[in-house]
């Protein structure tokens, strides 16, 4: 099954302790689509300005991402500037220039209106609502957001959360949204907004998944070389949704596997700036790292607890 994703396509300028890049390809929908494209067909809805180079379009096309929903408006492409200190878990936003996103109204091409898998990547929650109005009845709707929208559009954001099945946010955002420092309590409050599943990303500490009846934890892959965490969250979401859409298995076991695929994809993405690692990644490497993840968390049960 194909996935419809709506989010940002951007130029990013990023500084980490290991280097800096200016105006490279970025954006929530870009990372998501590229990652998901390793598992399934992706339909991308976003907007770019007239400064967006053919080279980036060619890259997205090389991943067989359907670009019929990618509008090109006159003006500048969205630009985000961020910085990371030695704690790579938290980005510091230095500048956000919405540019063409300021006036963007997402138009879902009629061919996408029946999409069964929908990902509302990090954009203005009012635009996320606009998309929800234009799709018929997806089997799975997941969404993401960030501190920028939690503080600027809290009501629209709560409305979106009430309409989706799965919310994927990072731990700082979960705390900010609920004003609750304890993550388990914060998770309960967020689930009560109407979600089936909440996934909390914790950077180098991995991921926690909460449902009404279960909690699941997946580690992050212990990497020696982490260059740029930008896009790790969207790349996680792309692997996660891509695998779900590929298998159609939304059982608890299926969702757990999808979380590990998401974690595998994120672990590759942080190895280089922008989407550079995605450009050289082969599916064989994804499966190898999935196996490493399995080994990473395997431990023997107690004999009298076998079967648990
Ligand atoms: P993450 O996966 O959270 O690291 O997402 C990073 C991407 O989000 C970057 O490539 C940015 O271009 C994009 N981004 C940053 N701020 C915003 C925003 N306010 N709205 C939409 N996208 C954003």
Coordinates of N, CA, C and O in Angstrom, one line a residue, residues 39 117 139-140 166 197 199 209 211 216 236 239-262 290:
X39 N 10.6 1.0 1.5 CA 9.6 -0.1 1.9 C 8.4 -0.1 1.0 O 7.7 -1.1 0.9
X117 N -2.7 4.9 4.1 CA -1.7 5.3 5.1 C -1.4 6.8 4.9 O -1.0 7.2 3.8
X139 N -6.6 4.0 6.7 CA -6.6 2.9 7.7 C -5.7 3.3 8.9 O -6.1 3.0 10.0
X140 N -4.6 4.0 8.6 CA -3.7 4.5 9.6 C -3.4 5.9 9.4 O -2.9 6.2 8.3
X166 N -1.9 7.5 15.5 CA -0.6 7.4 16.1 C 0.1 8.8 16.1 O 0.1 9.5 15.1
X197 N -2.1 4.9 19.7 CA -0.6 4.6 20.0 C 0.1 5.9 20.1 O 0.0 6.8 19.2
X199 N 4.1 7.2 20.3 CA 5.5 6.9 20.2 C 6.4 8.1 20.6 O 6.2 9.1 20.0
X209 N 7.0 3.1 23.1 CA 5.7 3.1 22.6 C 4.7 2.8 23.7 O 4.8 1.9 24.5
X211 N 0.5 2.2 24.5 CA -0.9 2.1 24.1 C -1.7 2.0 25.4 O -1.1 2.1 26.5
X216 N 6.2 -0.5 25.1 CA 7.3 -1.2 24.4 C 8.5 -0.3 24.3 O 8.3 0.9 24.0
X236 N 12.9 8.1 11.1 CA 12.3 7.0 11.9 C 10.8 6.8 11.5 O 10.4 5.7 11.2
X239 N 10.5 5.0 8.1 CA 10.8 3.5 8.2 C 9.6 2.8 8.9 O 9.2 1.8 8.5
X240 N 9.1 3.5 9.9 CA 8.0 2.9 10.7 C 6.7 2.8 9.8 O 6.2 1.7 9.7
X241 N 6.3 3.9 9.2 CA 5.1 3.9 8.4 C 5.3 3.1 7.1 O 4.4 2.4 6.7
X242 N 6.5 3.2 6.6 CA 6.8 2.4 5.3 C 6.7 0.9 5.6 O 6.0 0.2 4.8
X243 N 7.2 0.4 6.7 CA 7.1 -1.0 7.0 C 5.6 -1.4 7.2 O 5.2 -2.4 6.7
X244 N 4.9 -0.5 8.0 CA 3.5 -0.8 8.3 C 2.7 -0.9 7.0 O 1.9 -1.8 6.8
X245 N 2.9 0.0 6.1 CA 2.2 0.1 4.8 C 2.6 -1.1 3.9 O 1.8 -1.7 3.2
X246 N 3.8 -1.5 4.0 CA 4.3 -2.6 3.2 C 3.7 -4.0 3.7 O 3.2 -4.8 2.8
X247 N 3.5 -4.2 5.0 CA 3.0 -5.4 5.5 C 1.5 -5.4 5.7 O 0.9 -6.4 5.7
X248 N 1.0 -4.2 6.0 CA -0.5 -4.1 6.4 C -0.7 -4.7 7.7 O -1.9 -4.8 8.2
X249 N 0.3 -5.0 8.5 CA 0.1 -5.7 9.8 C 0.2 -4.6 10.9 O 1.2 -4.2 11.3
X250 N -1.0 -4.3 11.4 CA -1.1 -3.3 12.4 C -1.3 -3.9 13.8 O -1.7 -3.3 14.8
X251 N -1.0 -5.2 13.9 CA -1.1 -5.9 15.2 C 0.0 -5.3 16.1 O 1.0 -4.7 15.6
X252 N -0.1 -5.6 17.4 CA 1.0 -5.1 18.3 C 2.4 -5.6 17.9 O 3.4 -4.8 17.8
X253 N 2.5 -6.9 17.5 CA 3.8 -7.4 17.0 C 4.3 -6.7 15.7 O 5.4 -6.4 15.6
X254 N 3.3 -6.4 14.8 CA 3.6 -5.7 13.6 C 4.1 -4.3 13.9 O 5.1 -3.9 13.3
X255 N 3.5 -3.7 14.8 CA 3.9 -2.3 15.1 C 5.2 -2.3 15.8 O 6.1 -1.4 15.5
X256 N 5.5 -3.3 16.6 CA 6.8 -3.4 17.3 C 7.9 -3.5 16.2 O 9.0 -2.9 16.3
X257 N 7.7 -4.4 15.2 CA 8.7 -4.6 14.1 C 8.9 -3.3 13.4 O 10.0 -2.9 13.1
X258 N 7.8 -2.6 13.1 CA 7.9 -1.3 12.4 C 8.7 -0.3 13.2 O 9.5 0.5 12.6
X259 N 8.6 -0.3 14.5 CA 9.4 0.6 15.3 C 10.9 0.3 15.2 O 11.7 1.2 15.1
X260 N 11.2 -1.0 15.1 CA 12.6 -1.3 14.9 C 13.1 -0.9 13.5 O 14.2 -0.4 13.4
X261 N 12.3 -1.1 12.5 CA 12.7 -0.7 11.2 C 12.9 0.9 11.2 O 13.8 1.4 10.6
X262 N 12.0 1.6 11.9 CA 12.1 3.0 12.0 C 13.5 3.4 12.7 O 14.2 4.3 12.2
X290 N 18.8 -4.6 11.1 CA 17.6 -5.1 11.8 C 18.0 -6.3 12.7 O 17.7 -6.4 13.8

